[in-house]
Structure formats: C-alpha cells, structure tokens
C-alpha cells in the first residue's frame, strides 16, 4: 500500500473515532462524559508511539534515499539502496537505482568517446594547441611539443616556445576573431601555420610542408631537365632538316646531315623510353615476374645487345662467379645489366676491360660491374642514382646518355627487394654493385665463366 493511502486511511479512522466519541459524549451525563473523555485520551496516548514509530521509519527510508542521491551527485555511480520499506519508498529506491544505471551508462559512453578523441588527438602528425585569452597553452598534442622542440605543459606562454614571432602574431589575430595562415620556417622544416578563433582564445595548427615543397622542387627540376634534354637534340633535328629541305647540298653533306638527324632522333627516342620506364617504376604499376635466371648468361646477352660501335672499341668483358641462379625478372635484370655495361663502356677508353662478378651468401647474390675508367670524385658518388644527374654533362650527352639509366637500375633492384651501391675514386675506376635474391638451383643450369 502506498504511503499516501496509509496516511489517508489513518486520518479517516481518527475522524470516525472522534465523531463517534463526540456523539456518545453528547448523550452521556457528566460522569459518563468524564469516563468517555478518559477512554478517548487513553486511545490517543496509545496511538502516539505508533505514529512516531511510523514517522521515524518513513524518515529513515527517505533519508536513505536522499543519501543515495547525494552519493550519485558526488560521483559514486554504484549506489546501494535497500528494497525493503513502504511501497512508495521502495518505488523511489528502484527509480533512483535506474537513474544511477542510466547515468553510469552515459558516463561510460562519454569516457569511451573522450578516450577515442584523445587517442586521435595525440596520434595526429599535425601539431595542435588551444591557446587561452592570456596567450597560455591550455591543451596540446605531442606533435605540437615536437615542433616546439620540448615537452609543452599547460600554462606555458606561446611566445616563448618558438623563435619566429609569426606564430604568436597569428595567435593574437585569432584572439581578435580573425583567421590567419602563413608558412614559417622551424629549423630546417617548412611548416604551414594556421590560427583560428576558439572561444576567447585560439586554436593553432602546425602542418609539415617540407616533403611537399621538396617534391615540388623535384618536379620543377624534372620538367626543366626533360625540356632541356629534348630541346637540344630537337633543335639539331630541326636545323638539319631545314637545311635538307632547302636543297643545294651535295651527296656527302646530305648524308652527313641525315646521319645527324638520325642520331639526335635516336637520342630523343631513348630519352622517351627511359622516361616511360622510370614513370612505370615510380608509380608502382610494375612488379617483377621472377624466374630462375643465370646472371652470367644475361650479362653476356646484354653485352651482345649493345651497339656495334661500343663492342668494336676493343673493350673486353669477363664474367665470373657463382653458378647459382638468381630469382629475378629476366627482362628487368637484362635492362639493369645493359645500362650498367653501357655506362662502363663509355668510360673504359684508356683501359678497355670490364668485369662482371657474381657472389652469393646463400640468400642474396651480389653482382658487381667493374670498370677501370677515370673514377668518380666523392662529391658525386652519393648522387649518381638521381634522375638526370651527370658527372660530366657534355661528355655524357655526346655519348648518347640520357641521365636516367642509374635511376632506372636503382628502382628495378629495389623492386626485387635488393640494394644498390657504388664504390669509386678518382683514377681507380668504378664498381657498381647490387644484390638479388637467390633461386633454388635448377638441374643443368650454369652461369658463364670466363671471357664473354
């Protein structure tokens, strides 16, 4: 029975008793009235302790419920309330329990969301920080500290973290309700700094643009190099073609001009082919189709495919080393060796001997292409695998080089999971080496040993 119903019935009973007592007293004489009054008083005295007991019990139950609510308000979301007591108080306790469960579930959801946001915030590569109205850092992620060069704690003034005053100026602009963006230099890095209003302070974002700016520079250099490499032979082709078109040339001159046109057109064709190969490799569209291949046999085959002019210059090729086959793409290794042998032949006039040596450690084969040419100065050694990098541009162009051969070699080798390097010194020749994975030995398959 609900608490309100009990109080209603108790009040009704008291009224009925009082009404009956009054009716009786009006019909009794003085002695009877006195006796009736005494009896009624006795009944009321008997009811008083019961009423106090009920009131205390109700007060205790309500106090317990109030204590549970206070614990919930203070953060204790695991309250315990006794299910005993009056129906009304029990219902109140159950309602409080359901409320605590709902609050606990919502707090858990909120904590998970907060944890996810914190992981996301801390995992960003961009540096983020909230700056308050006083110019103090109120919150930042680890990346922001890396840009500042130290661990940044809340309360640090933004103007003391960076040498460039541009960042503090941008924060001031954002605090005035405006957005500010600029590129700044932090040490050797180029950073895009963005500041925007946030409440009464600012949100600042630092994004690394170093790689992007470097790639833009590489792209500009690449376009300029390609334009230059194509412009030179194309100008020659146009000039000789115009002379032929005008006529009046003798047979010898006409033949000479036609040969020059052919040479320059061949050079442009080689350049375009190398550019297409390099583009295919750098885009990731090409992947090796490995087979068991004899490196020595491919080296001899690549040597035979060089121009007769190169092979008739008295240059001798020797191939030696392991008989174990490599697990490589045959077309790729053929182009690798052709490029390396062609480069070696161009610089082997004084000592016309080129060697290919193959060694194995059981997992990888190390292939070395060795010439006895003039060698390379140390200042150039680290850059020879860059696109269009030439040690002697005039000599390389005169010999038909495109400046892309070693860049293509590097990409082919790395696509096989190998490494490539160079060892050279002025006057001591050059050795370009690369590694390739070893294949299972096939029956009857041998490499070439001895002169090619």
Short mmCIF file of C-alpha atoms in Angstrom, two decimals:
data_model
loop_
_atom_site.label_atom_id
_atom_site.label_comp_id
_atom_site.label_asym_id
_atom_site.label_seq_id
_atom_site.Cartn_x
_atom_site.Cartn_y
_atom_site.Cartn_z
CA UNK A 1 0.00 0.00 0.00
CA UNK A 2 1.37 3.45 -0.92
CA UNK A 3 2.37 5.93 1.80
CA UNK A 4 -0.29 8.49 0.78
CA UNK A 5 -3.03 5.84 1.07
CA UNK A 6 -1.89 4.91 4.57
CA UNK A 7 -1.99 8.50 5.78
CA UNK A 8 -5.43 8.93 4.19
CA UNK A 9 -6.88 5.87 5.93
CA UNK A 10 -5.27 6.83 9.25
CA UNK A 11 -6.80 10.33 9.07
CA UNK A 12 -10.19 8.89 8.14
CA UNK A 13 -10.07 6.49 11.11
CA UNK A 14 -9.23 9.32 13.51
CA UNK A 15 -12.15 11.39 12.20
CA UNK A 16 -14.55 8.46 12.57
CA UNK A 17 -13.38 7.76 16.13
CA UNK A 18 -13.70 11.44 17.03
CA UNK A 19 -17.18 11.64 15.51
CA UNK A 20 -18.43 8.55 17.42
CA UNK A 21 -16.84 9.77 20.63
CA UNK A 22 -18.49 13.18 20.33
CA UNK A 23 -21.90 11.60 19.62
CA UNK A 24 -21.60 9.36 22.68
CA UNK A 25 -20.41 12.19 24.91
CA UNK A 26 -23.39 14.34 23.99
CA UNK A 27 -25.75 11.61 25.23
CA UNK A 28 -23.97 10.82 28.46
CA UNK A 29 -24.23 12.58 31.76
CA UNK A 30 -21.31 14.36 33.31
CA UNK A 31 -19.90 11.23 34.89
CA UNK A 32 -20.19 9.29 31.64
CA UNK A 33 -18.66 12.18 29.69
CA UNK A 34 -15.70 12.19 32.01
CA UNK A 35 -15.25 8.46 31.64
CA UNK A 36 -15.58 8.72 27.83
CA UNK A 37 -13.07 11.54 27.69
CA UNK A 38 -10.63 9.47 29.72
CA UNK A 39 -11.07 6.49 27.43
CA UNK A 40 -10.62 8.65 24.32
CA UNK A 41 -7.49 10.24 25.76
CA UNK A 42 -6.11 6.81 26.56
CA UNK A 43 -6.70 5.69 22.99
CA UNK A 44 -4.93 8.76 21.63
CA UNK A 45 -1.99 8.18 24.00
CA UNK A 46 -1.75 4.60 22.77
CA UNK A 47 -1.75 5.77 19.12
CA UNK A 48 1.02 8.37 19.64
CA UNK A 49 4.00 5.93 19.94
CA UNK A 50 2.76 4.04 16.90
CA UNK A 51 2.52 7.28 14.92
CA UNK A 52 6.05 8.27 15.98
CA UNK A 53 7.41 4.83 15.05
CA UNK A 54 5.83 5.04 11.60
CA UNK A 55 7.11 8.58 11.12
CA UNK A 56 10.67 7.61 12.11
CA UNK A 57 10.62 4.61 9.82
CA UNK A 58 9.44 6.74 6.92
CA UNK A 59 12.03 9.39 7.76
CA UNK A 60 14.78 6.74 7.80
CA UNK A 61 13.75 5.33 4.45
CA UNK A 62 13.56 8.80 2.89
CA UNK A 63 16.94 9.65 4.46
CA UNK A 64 18.47 6.55 2.90
CA UNK A 65 17.13 7.57 -0.50
CA UNK A 66 18.47 11.10 -0.02
CA UNK A 67 21.90 9.71 0.89
CA UNK A 68 21.96 7.61 -2.28
CA UNK A 69 21.11 10.66 -4.39
CA UNK A 70 23.88 12.63 -2.67
CA UNK A 71 26.42 9.88 -3.45
CA UNK A 72 25.33 9.89 -7.11
CA UNK A 73 25.75 13.66 -7.21
CA UNK A 74 29.27 13.32 -5.77
CA UNK A 75 30.30 10.82 -8.47
CA UNK A 76 29.54 7.44 -6.84
CA UNK A 77 27.64 5.67 -9.62
CA UNK A 78 27.43 2.34 -7.75
CA UNK A 79 24.82 3.21 -5.08
CA UNK A 80 23.08 0.54 -2.99
CA UNK A 81 19.57 1.11 -1.64
CA UNK A 82 17.57 -1.41 0.35
CA UNK A 83 14.45 -2.66 -1.44
CA UNK A 84 12.61 -3.02 1.91
CA UNK A 85 10.27 -0.46 3.40
CA UNK A 86 7.00 1.03 2.27
CA UNK A 87 5.87 0.61 -1.29
CA UNK A 88 6.36 4.30 -2.01
CA UNK A 89 9.90 4.39 -0.63
CA UNK A 90 10.76 1.10 -2.38
CA UNK A 91 9.48 2.54 -5.67
CA UNK A 92 11.58 5.66 -5.06
CA UNK A 93 14.64 3.48 -4.41
CA UNK A 94 14.11 1.50 -7.59
CA UNK A 95 13.71 4.72 -9.58
CA UNK A 96 16.94 6.06 -8.08
CA UNK A 97 18.69 2.79 -8.99
CA UNK A 98 17.51 3.03 -12.60
CA UNK A 99 18.64 6.63 -12.74
CA UNK A 100 22.08 5.63 -11.42
CA UNK A 101 22.34 2.87 -14.06
CA UNK A 102 21.47 5.32 -16.84
CA UNK A 103 23.93 7.90 -15.55
CA UNK A 104 26.63 5.21 -15.29
CA UNK A 105 26.00 4.05 -18.87
CA UNK A 106 26.11 7.60 -20.19
CA UNK A 107 29.29 8.35 -18.29
CA UNK A 108 30.88 5.16 -19.71
CA UNK A 109 29.90 6.18 -23.25
CA UNK A 110 31.26 9.67 -22.64
CA UNK A 111 34.55 8.29 -21.27
CA UNK A 112 34.98 5.98 -24.27
CA UNK A 113 34.30 8.86 -26.67
CA UNK A 114 36.73 11.06 -24.74
CA UNK A 115 39.39 8.33 -24.83
CA UNK A 116 38.93 7.84 -28.58
CA UNK A 117 39.21 11.57 -29.17
CA UNK A 118 42.34 11.73 -27.04
CA UNK A 119 43.96 8.89 -28.98
CA UNK A 120 43.03 10.63 -32.23
CA UNK A 121 44.29 13.97 -30.92
CA UNK A 122 47.59 12.51 -29.72
CA UNK A 123 48.08 10.45 -32.91
CA UNK A 124 47.87 13.38 -35.31
CA UNK A 125 51.03 14.26 -37.20
CA UNK A 126 49.94 17.89 -37.22
CA UNK A 127 50.69 19.91 -34.12
CA UNK A 128 47.54 21.22 -32.40
CA UNK A 129 47.20 23.50 -29.39
CA UNK A 130 44.48 25.53 -27.68
CA UNK A 131 45.61 28.96 -26.52
CA UNK A 132 43.56 30.87 -23.93
CA UNK A 133 42.84 34.57 -23.84
CA UNK A 134 46.06 35.22 -21.90
CA UNK A 135 48.20 33.61 -24.59
CA UNK A 136 48.88 30.48 -22.49
CA UNK A 137 48.74 26.92 -23.79
CA UNK A 138 45.73 25.18 -22.25
CA UNK A 139 45.94 21.90 -24.20
CA UNK A 140 48.20 20.49 -26.90
CA UNK A 141 49.12 17.17 -28.51
CA UNK A 142 52.61 15.55 -28.55
CA UNK A 143 53.23 16.65 -32.16
CA UNK A 144 52.99 20.29 -31.07
CA UNK A 145 55.68 19.62 -28.48
CA UNK A 146 57.90 18.08 -31.16
CA UNK A 147 57.57 21.20 -33.26
CA UNK A 148 58.43 23.31 -30.20
CA UNK A 149 61.45 21.10 -29.53
CA UNK A 150 60.44 20.25 -25.98
CA UNK A 151 57.60 18.92 -23.85
CA UNK A 152 54.90 21.55 -23.60
CA UNK A 153 52.87 21.72 -20.39
CA UNK A 154 49.63 23.69 -19.89
CA UNK A 155 50.29 27.22 -18.77
CA UNK A 156 53.32 27.89 -20.99
CA UNK A 157 53.18 31.15 -22.91
CA UNK A 158 53.02 30.61 -26.68
CA UNK A 159 55.51 33.40 -27.37
CA UNK A 160 58.27 31.54 -25.51
CA UNK A 161 58.01 28.29 -27.50
CA UNK A 162 59.16 29.37 -30.96
CA UNK A 163 61.89 31.66 -32.19
CA UNK A 164 59.79 33.05 -35.01
CA UNK A 165 57.39 35.73 -33.75
CA UNK A 166 54.97 34.96 -36.60
CA UNK A 167 53.16 32.25 -34.61
CA UNK A 168 52.49 34.50 -31.63
CA UNK A 169 51.28 37.20 -34.02
CA UNK A 170 48.84 34.76 -35.63
CA UNK A 171 47.50 33.80 -32.18
CA UNK A 172 46.85 37.47 -31.48
CA UNK A 173 44.96 37.78 -34.76
CA UNK A 174 42.82 34.75 -33.87
CA UNK A 175 42.10 36.14 -30.41
CA UNK A 176 40.60 39.17 -32.14
CA UNK A 177 38.21 36.88 -34.00
CA UNK A 178 40.05 36.56 -37.34
CA UNK A 179 41.71 33.69 -39.16
CA UNK A 180 45.41 33.77 -40.05
CA UNK A 181 47.55 31.40 -42.16
CA UNK A 182 51.22 31.57 -43.14
CA UNK A 183 54.23 29.41 -43.97
CA UNK A 184 57.01 29.63 -41.40
CA UNK A 185 60.45 28.06 -41.11
CA UNK A 186 61.08 26.00 -37.97
CA UNK A 187 64.70 24.95 -38.15
CA UNK A 188 65.14 23.12 -41.47
CA UNK A 189 61.44 22.38 -41.84
CA UNK A 190 58.77 24.33 -43.69
CA UNK A 191 55.52 24.49 -41.71
CA UNK A 192 52.05 25.71 -42.62
CA UNK A 193 50.80 27.58 -39.56
CA UNK A 194 47.05 28.15 -39.18
CA UNK A 195 45.37 30.02 -36.31
CA UNK A 196 41.62 30.46 -35.88
CA UNK A 197 39.38 31.79 -33.10
CA UNK A 198 38.31 29.36 -30.39
CA UNK A 199 36.10 30.66 -27.60
CA UNK A 200 38.03 33.64 -26.25
CA UNK A 201 41.40 32.25 -27.34
CA UNK A 202 42.77 30.49 -30.42
CA UNK A 203 43.28 27.09 -31.98
CA UNK A 204 46.66 26.76 -33.70
CA UNK A 205 47.60 24.01 -36.20
CA UNK A 206 51.14 23.29 -37.47
CA UNK A 207 51.41 21.11 -40.60
CA UNK A 208 54.70 19.91 -42.12
CA UNK A 209 55.13 21.01 -45.74
CA UNK A 210 58.79 20.09 -46.07
CA UNK A 211 58.28 16.96 -48.17
CA UNK A 212 55.65 18.65 -50.32
CA UNK A 213 57.89 21.62 -51.05
CA UNK A 214 60.81 19.29 -51.77
CA UNK A 215 58.67 17.29 -54.18
CA UNK A 216 57.55 20.48 -55.89
CA UNK A 217 61.19 21.42 -56.34
CA UNK A 218 61.98 17.95 -57.73
CA UNK A 219 59.06 18.26 -60.13
CA UNK A 220 60.23 21.67 -61.35
CA UNK A 221 63.75 20.37 -61.81
CA UNK A 222 62.44 17.30 -63.62
CA UNK A 223 60.35 19.35 -66.05
CA UNK A 224 63.27 21.70 -66.66
CA UNK A 225 65.66 18.78 -67.23
CA UNK A 226 63.31 16.98 -69.60
CA UNK A 227 62.70 20.19 -71.53
CA UNK A 228 66.42 20.81 -71.81
CA UNK A 229 67.24 17.22 -72.80
CA UNK A 230 64.60 17.27 -75.54
CA UNK A 231 65.26 20.81 -76.71
CA UNK A 232 68.93 20.23 -77.59
CA UNK A 233 68.51 17.26 -80.00
CA UNK A 234 65.23 18.65 -81.32
CA UNK A 235 66.94 21.91 -82.25
CA UNK A 236 69.58 19.93 -84.13
CA UNK A 237 66.96 17.85 -85.91
CA UNK A 238 65.02 20.95 -86.99
CA UNK A 239 68.18 22.75 -88.15
CA UNK A 240 69.50 19.86 -90.24
CA UNK A 241 66.04 19.09 -91.60
CA UNK A 242 65.61 22.70 -92.72
CA UNK A 243 68.97 22.58 -94.48
CA UNK A 244 67.97 19.40 -96.28
CA UNK A 245 64.58 20.86 -97.20
CA UNK A 246 66.19 23.93 -98.78
CA UNK A 247 68.22 21.67 -101.08
CA UNK A 248 71.52 22.56 -102.77
CA UNK A 249 73.55 20.18 -100.62
CA UNK A 250 75.94 17.72 -102.09
CA UNK A 251 75.51 13.99 -101.51
CA UNK A 252 78.15 13.90 -98.80
CA UNK A 253 76.65 16.82 -96.86
CA UNK A 254 73.13 15.45 -97.25
CA UNK A 255 74.24 12.06 -95.94
CA UNK A 256 76.07 13.69 -93.02
CA UNK A 257 73.01 15.79 -92.11
CA UNK A 258 70.72 12.74 -92.36
CA UNK A 259 73.02 10.80 -90.03
CA UNK A 260 72.98 13.65 -87.52
CA UNK A 261 69.19 13.80 -87.68
CA UNK A 262 69.06 10.05 -87.09
CA UNK A 263 71.46 10.27 -84.15
CA UNK A 264 69.51 13.04 -82.45
CA UNK A 265 66.16 11.36 -83.13
CA UNK A 266 67.54 8.12 -81.64
CA UNK A 267 68.70 10.04 -78.59
CA UNK A 268 65.21 11.50 -78.12
CA UNK A 269 63.67 8.05 -78.55
CA UNK A 270 65.96 6.62 -75.87
CA UNK A 271 65.09 9.51 -73.57
CA UNK A 272 61.35 8.97 -74.04
CA UNK A 273 61.71 5.21 -73.47
CA UNK A 274 63.70 5.79 -70.29
CA UNK A 275 61.14 8.32 -69.07
CA UNK A 276 58.32 5.84 -69.66
CA UNK A 277 60.23 3.09 -67.83
CA UNK A 278 61.01 5.38 -64.91
CA UNK A 279 57.41 6.59 -64.71
CA UNK A 280 56.15 3.00 -64.68
CA UNK A 281 58.56 2.05 -61.89
CA UNK A 282 57.93 5.08 -59.70
CA UNK A 283 54.15 4.77 -59.99
CA UNK A 284 54.25 1.24 -58.56
CA UNK A 285 52.45 -0.15 -61.60
CA UNK A 286 55.28 -2.58 -62.34
CA UNK A 287 56.11 -5.65 -60.28
CA UNK A 288 58.71 -8.32 -61.10
CA UNK A 289 57.77 -11.71 -62.51
CA UNK A 290 60.70 -13.68 -61.07
CA UNK A 291 62.25 -16.78 -62.57
CA UNK A 292 65.47 -18.69 -62.00
CA UNK A 293 67.95 -16.73 -64.11
CA UNK A 294 71.68 -17.11 -64.71
CA UNK A 295 73.21 -13.69 -64.12
CA UNK A 296 76.32 -14.56 -66.14
CA UNK A 297 74.29 -15.63 -69.16
CA UNK A 298 72.18 -12.47 -69.01
CA UNK A 299 75.32 -10.31 -68.72
CA UNK A 300 76.74 -11.86 -71.89
CA UNK A 301 73.42 -11.41 -73.67
CA UNK A 302 73.17 -7.77 -72.57
CA UNK A 303 76.71 -7.14 -73.83
CA UNK A 304 75.80 -8.51 -77.25
CA UNK A 305 72.80 -6.14 -77.49
CA UNK A 306 74.98 -3.03 -77.10
CA UNK A 307 75.70 -1.05 -80.21
CA UNK A 308 78.42 -2.44 -82.52
CA UNK A 309 80.32 0.80 -82.00
CA UNK A 310 80.68 0.03 -78.30
CA UNK A 311 81.63 -3.60 -78.81
CA UNK A 312 84.11 -2.82 -81.58
CA UNK A 313 86.11 -0.39 -79.44
CA UNK A 314 88.35 -3.20 -78.24
CA UNK A 315 86.65 -3.50 -74.86
CA UNK A 316 86.75 -6.95 -73.31
CA UNK A 317 84.09 -8.30 -70.93
CA UNK A 318 84.75 -11.08 -68.43
CA UNK A 319 82.09 -12.74 -66.30
CA UNK A 320 82.94 -14.85 -63.26
CA UNK A 321 81.48 -16.06 -60.02
CA UNK A 322 78.81 -18.34 -58.66
CA UNK A 323 76.87 -20.83 -60.75
CA UNK A 324 73.81 -20.41 -58.55
CA UNK A 325 70.79 -18.84 -60.33
CA UNK A 326 69.04 -15.74 -59.05
CA UNK A 327 65.29 -15.36 -58.53
CA UNK A 328 64.64 -12.29 -60.70
CA UNK A 329 62.59 -10.89 -63.54
CA UNK A 330 64.63 -11.72 -66.67
CA UNK A 331 63.63 -8.58 -68.59
CA UNK A 332 64.45 -6.36 -65.62
CA UNK A 333 67.88 -7.91 -64.96
CA UNK A 334 68.63 -7.69 -68.69
CA UNK A 335 67.91 -3.93 -68.66
CA UNK A 336 69.87 -3.45 -65.43
CA UNK A 337 72.99 -5.09 -66.85
CA UNK A 338 72.64 -3.40 -70.21
CA UNK A 339 72.53 0.04 -68.56
CA UNK A 340 75.50 -0.72 -66.31
CA UNK A 341 77.60 -2.24 -69.07
CA UNK A 342 76.79 0.67 -71.40
CA UNK A 343 77.89 3.14 -68.71
CA UNK A 344 81.08 1.18 -68.04
CA UNK A 345 81.92 1.01 -71.76
CA UNK A 346 81.63 4.80 -72.13
CA UNK A 347 84.38 5.34 -69.56
CA UNK A 348 86.72 2.47 -70.46
CA UNK A 349 88.72 4.02 -73.31
CA UNK A 350 92.06 4.14 -71.52
CA UNK A 351 91.81 0.62 -70.04
CA UNK A 352 89.27 -1.33 -72.12
CA UNK A 353 88.37 -4.07 -69.65
CA UNK A 354 85.04 -4.60 -67.91
CA UNK A 355 84.33 -7.35 -65.38
CA UNK A 356 81.09 -8.77 -64.01
CA UNK A 357 81.49 -10.72 -60.77
CA UNK A 358 78.71 -12.66 -59.05
CA UNK A 359 78.96 -13.81 -55.43
CA UNK A 360 76.37 -15.46 -53.18
CA UNK A 361 75.85 -15.72 -49.43
CA UNK A 362 73.08 -18.31 -49.76
CA UNK A 363 70.27 -15.76 -49.59
CA UNK A 364 71.34 -12.98 -51.92
CA UNK A 365 73.66 -12.66 -54.87
CA UNK A 366 75.93 -9.66 -55.06
CA UNK A 367 76.57 -8.61 -58.66
CA UNK A 368 79.46 -6.22 -59.35
CA UNK A 369 80.08 -4.38 -62.63
CA UNK A 370 83.67 -3.13 -62.58
CA UNK A 371 85.44 -0.77 -64.96
CA UNK A 372 88.93 0.76 -64.94
CA UNK A 373 87.88 4.19 -66.10
CA UNK A 374 88.73 7.60 -64.60
CA UNK A 375 86.60 7.02 -61.50
CA UNK A 376 84.21 9.41 -59.73
CA UNK A 377 85.00 12.10 -57.19
CA UNK A 378 83.48 11.55 -53.73
CA UNK A 379 81.33 14.68 -54.10
CA UNK A 380 79.42 12.97 -56.91
CA UNK A 381 79.25 9.39 -55.59
CA UNK A 382 76.12 9.85 -53.45
CA UNK A 383 74.16 11.49 -56.28
CA UNK A 384 74.82 9.27 -59.28
CA UNK A 385 71.48 7.45 -58.86
CA UNK A 386 69.48 10.69 -59.10
CA UNK A 387 67.48 11.38 -62.24
CA UNK A 388 69.38 13.45 -64.84
CA UNK A 389 72.43 13.73 -62.61
CA UNK A 390 75.59 13.72 -64.71
CA UNK A 391 79.17 13.98 -63.56
CA UNK A 392 80.25 15.32 -66.96
CA UNK A 393 77.07 16.50 -68.76
CA UNK A 394 78.78 17.39 -72.06
CA UNK A 395 80.60 14.05 -72.32
CA UNK A 396 77.50 12.09 -71.31
CA UNK A 397 75.30 13.75 -73.94
CA UNK A 398 77.97 13.35 -76.59
CA UNK A 399 77.95 9.61 -75.89
CA UNK A 400 74.18 9.35 -76.03
CA UNK A 401 73.41 9.09 -72.31
CA UNK A 402 70.02 10.19 -71.01
CA UNK A 403 70.96 10.63 -67.35
CA UNK A 404 68.23 8.18 -66.30
CA UNK A 405 69.98 4.82 -66.56
CA UNK A 406 71.19 4.51 -62.97
CA UNK A 407 67.87 5.80 -61.59
CA UNK A 408 66.12 3.00 -63.52
CA UNK A 409 68.66 0.46 -62.24
CA UNK A 410 68.01 1.52 -58.64
CA UNK A 411 64.23 1.16 -58.99
CA UNK A 412 64.49 -2.26 -60.64
CA UNK A 413 66.82 -3.59 -57.93
CA UNK A 414 64.70 -2.25 -55.07
CA UNK A 415 61.58 -3.75 -56.66
CA UNK A 416 63.28 -7.15 -56.24
CA UNK A 417 63.99 -6.44 -52.57
CA UNK A 418 67.70 -5.82 -53.19
CA UNK A 419 70.11 -2.96 -52.62
CA UNK A 420 72.35 -0.99 -54.95
CA UNK A 421 75.52 0.98 -54.31
CA UNK A 422 78.69 2.37 -55.83
CA UNK A 423 82.39 2.31 -54.92
CA UNK A 424 84.65 4.68 -56.79
CA UNK A 425 87.60 7.01 -56.51
CA UNK A 426 89.38 9.25 -58.99
CA UNK A 427 91.89 7.31 -61.05
CA UNK A 428 90.90 3.95 -59.59
CA UNK A 429 87.84 3.01 -61.65
CA UNK A 430 84.27 2.37 -60.55
CA UNK A 431 82.37 -0.61 -59.15
CA UNK A 432 78.59 -0.53 -59.16
CA UNK A 433 77.08 -3.40 -57.16
CA UNK A 434 73.57 -4.64 -56.46
CA UNK A 435 72.00 -7.60 -54.67
CA UNK A 436 69.31 -10.02 -55.84
CA UNK A 437 67.53 -12.93 -54.12
CA UNK A 438 68.89 -16.40 -54.79
CA UNK A 439 66.77 -19.04 -56.54
CA UNK A 440 66.75 -22.80 -55.98
CA UNK A 441 69.45 -24.40 -58.12
CA UNK A 442 67.92 -25.87 -61.26
CA UNK A 443 69.35 -29.07 -62.80
CA UNK A 444 71.89 -28.44 -65.54
CA UNK A 445 71.78 -24.64 -65.20
CA UNK A 446 75.14 -22.84 -65.02
CA UNK A 447 76.42 -19.32 -65.27
CA UNK A 448 79.03 -18.20 -67.76
CA UNK A 449 82.61 -18.18 -66.55
CA UNK A 450 85.44 -16.60 -68.47
CA UNK A 451 85.51 -14.01 -71.26
CA UNK A 452 82.20 -13.08 -72.87
#
